[in-house]
Amino acid sequence: MQAGDIGFARTTKIFGRLIRLGEWLKFRRCEWNHMFVVDRIENGTAYIIQATLRGVTNTAPLGSLKGTVIVMSPPCDRDKLLE
């Protein structure tokens, strides 16, 4: 894992379930309800850029996401993505 990687999460809280329900109603398929970008790695902890109810932040550690999480290389330049 490195800065600029992208990830998807399937969280278990109420908002995650509501997002998946809405996606299922529209597309009849929904596996993930949250997307994030790895911002930096400090002392072995990955911090992510993500949208929250209070806006977009980069202060949460990846470990704060509860549920199933996958992380992969982006299909574009990492530096441009982080910019």
PDB file of C-alpha atoms in Angstrom:
ATOM      1  CA  MET A   1       0.000   0.000   0.000  1.00  0.00           C
ATOM      2  CA  GLN A   2       1.221   3.495  -0.812  1.00  0.00           C
ATOM      3  CA  ALA A   3      -0.022   7.069  -1.013  1.00  0.00           C
ATOM      4  CA  GLY A   4      -2.371   7.504  -3.955  1.00  0.00           C
ATOM      5  CA  ASP A   5      -3.879   4.016  -3.796  1.00  0.00           C
ATOM      6  CA  ILE A   6      -7.671   3.889  -3.928  1.00  0.00           C
ATOM      7  CA  GLY A   7      -9.945   1.784  -1.803  1.00  0.00           C
ATOM      8  CA  PHE A   8     -13.525   0.713  -1.331  1.00  0.00           C
ATOM      9  CA  ALA A   9     -15.324  -0.276   1.842  1.00  0.00           C
ATOM     10  CA  ARG A  10     -18.523  -2.067   2.742  1.00  0.00           C
ATOM     11  CA  THR A  11     -19.363  -0.585   6.114  1.00  0.00           C
ATOM     12  CA  THR A  12     -21.949  -1.951   8.526  1.00  0.00           C
ATOM     13  CA  LYS A  13     -23.421   1.184  10.098  1.00  0.00           C
ATOM     14  CA  ILE A  14     -26.843   2.601   9.189  1.00  0.00           C
ATOM     15  CA  PHE A  15     -25.620   5.121   6.576  1.00  0.00           C
ATOM     16  CA  GLY A  16     -23.645   2.434   4.775  1.00  0.00           C
ATOM     17  CA  ARG A  17     -26.690   0.189   4.674  1.00  0.00           C
ATOM     18  CA  LEU A  18     -28.887   3.026   3.393  1.00  0.00           C
ATOM     19  CA  ILE A  19     -26.398   3.866   0.629  1.00  0.00           C
ATOM     20  CA  ARG A  20     -26.282   0.237  -0.481  1.00  0.00           C
ATOM     21  CA  LEU A  21     -30.096   0.045  -0.415  1.00  0.00           C
ATOM     22  CA  GLY A  22     -30.359   3.125  -2.641  1.00  0.00           C
ATOM     23  CA  GLU A  23     -27.766   1.731  -5.046  1.00  0.00           C
ATOM     24  CA  TRP A  24     -29.561  -1.613  -5.133  1.00  0.00           C
ATOM     25  CA  LEU A  25     -32.913   0.069  -5.868  1.00  0.00           C
ATOM     26  CA  LYS A  26     -31.392   1.947  -8.815  1.00  0.00           C
ATOM     27  CA  PHE A  27     -28.929  -0.584 -10.242  1.00  0.00           C
ATOM     28  CA  ARG A  28     -30.001  -3.906  -8.634  1.00  0.00           C
ATOM     29  CA  ARG A  29     -26.404  -4.374  -7.535  1.00  0.00           C
ATOM     30  CA  CYS A  30     -24.254  -2.830  -4.848  1.00  0.00           C
ATOM     31  CA  GLU A  31     -21.193  -4.235  -3.140  1.00  0.00           C
ATOM     32  CA  TRP A  32     -19.466  -1.115  -1.785  1.00  0.00           C
ATOM     33  CA  ASN A  33     -20.775   2.041  -0.152  1.00  0.00           C
ATOM     34  CA  HIS A  34     -17.611   4.030   0.563  1.00  0.00           C
ATOM     35  CA  MET A  35     -14.601   5.116  -1.498  1.00  0.00           C
ATOM     36  CA  PHE A  36     -11.341   6.607  -0.225  1.00  0.00           C
ATOM     37  CA  VAL A  37      -7.789   7.473  -1.283  1.00  0.00           C
ATOM     38  CA  VAL A  38      -4.685   6.677   0.775  1.00  0.00           C
ATOM     39  CA  ASP A  39      -3.232  10.110   1.601  1.00  0.00           C
ATOM     40  CA  ARG A  40      -0.048   9.182   3.463  1.00  0.00           C
ATOM     41  CA  ILE A  41       1.542   6.523   5.632  1.00  0.00           C
ATOM     42  CA  GLU A  42       3.060   7.660   8.932  1.00  0.00           C
ATOM     43  CA  ASN A  43       4.690   5.247  11.398  1.00  0.00           C
ATOM     44  CA  GLY A  44       3.032   2.297   9.696  1.00  0.00           C
ATOM     45  CA  THR A  45      -0.463   3.845   9.816  1.00  0.00           C
ATOM     46  CA  ALA A  46      -2.236   4.712   6.557  1.00  0.00           C
ATOM     47  CA  TYR A  47      -4.330   7.891   6.626  1.00  0.00           C
ATOM     48  CA  ILE A  48      -7.122   8.286   4.103  1.00  0.00           C
ATOM     49  CA  ILE A  49      -8.913  11.051   2.237  1.00  0.00           C
ATOM     50  CA  GLN A  50     -12.641  10.442   2.495  1.00  0.00           C
ATOM     51  CA  ALA A  51     -15.999  12.185   2.422  1.00  0.00           C
ATOM     52  CA  THR A  52     -17.781  12.330   5.783  1.00  0.00           C
ATOM     53  CA  LEU A  53     -20.932  13.997   7.065  1.00  0.00           C
ATOM     54  CA  ARG A  54     -18.757  16.978   8.046  1.00  0.00           C
ATOM     55  CA  GLY A  55     -16.973  17.272   4.687  1.00  0.00           C
ATOM     56  CA  VAL A  56     -13.860  15.839   3.102  1.00  0.00           C
ATOM     57  CA  THR A  57     -11.073  14.963   5.553  1.00  0.00           C
ATOM     58  CA  ASN A  58      -7.615  13.400   5.516  1.00  0.00           C
ATOM     59  CA  THR A  59      -7.206  12.782   9.253  1.00  0.00           C
ATOM     60  CA  ALA A  60      -8.749   9.315   9.686  1.00  0.00           C
ATOM     61  CA  PRO A  61      -6.592   6.195   9.794  1.00  0.00           C
ATOM     62  CA  LEU A  62      -7.557   3.376   7.447  1.00  0.00           C
ATOM     63  CA  GLY A  63      -8.160   1.174  10.486  1.00  0.00           C
ATOM     64  CA  SER A  64     -11.092   3.379  11.512  1.00  0.00           C
ATOM     65  CA  LEU A  65     -13.257   1.900   8.742  1.00  0.00           C
ATOM     66  CA  LYS A  66     -15.366  -0.938  10.089  1.00  0.00           C
ATOM     67  CA  GLY A  67     -16.330  -3.649   7.646  1.00  0.00           C
ATOM     68  CA  THR A  68     -14.794  -5.104   4.500  1.00  0.00           C
ATOM     69  CA  VAL A  69     -12.080  -2.979   2.870  1.00  0.00           C
ATOM     70  CA  ILE A  70     -10.073  -3.430  -0.341  1.00  0.00           C
ATOM     71  CA  VAL A  71      -7.187  -1.244  -1.521  1.00  0.00           C
ATOM     72  CA  MET A  72      -5.731  -1.218  -5.054  1.00  0.00           C
ATOM     73  CA  SER A  73      -3.465   0.744  -7.353  1.00  0.00           C
ATOM     74  CA  PRO A  74      -5.273   3.586  -9.148  1.00  0.00           C
ATOM     75  CA  PRO A  75      -5.845   3.485 -12.932  1.00  0.00           C
ATOM     76  CA  CYS A  76      -4.103   6.879 -13.211  1.00  0.00           C
ATOM     77  CA  ASP A  77      -1.013   8.731 -11.964  1.00  0.00           C
ATOM     78  CA  ARG A  78      -0.860   8.672  -8.133  1.00  0.00           C
ATOM     79  CA  ASP A  79       0.639  12.171  -7.899  1.00  0.00           C
ATOM     80  CA  LYS A  80      -2.132  13.714 -10.017  1.00  0.00           C
ATOM     81  CA  LEU A  81      -4.742  11.890  -8.000  1.00  0.00           C
ATOM     82  CA  LEU A  82      -3.371  13.252  -4.715  1.00  0.00           C
ATOM     83  CA  GLU A  83      -3.048  16.744  -6.180  1.00  0.00           C
TER      84      GLU A  83
END
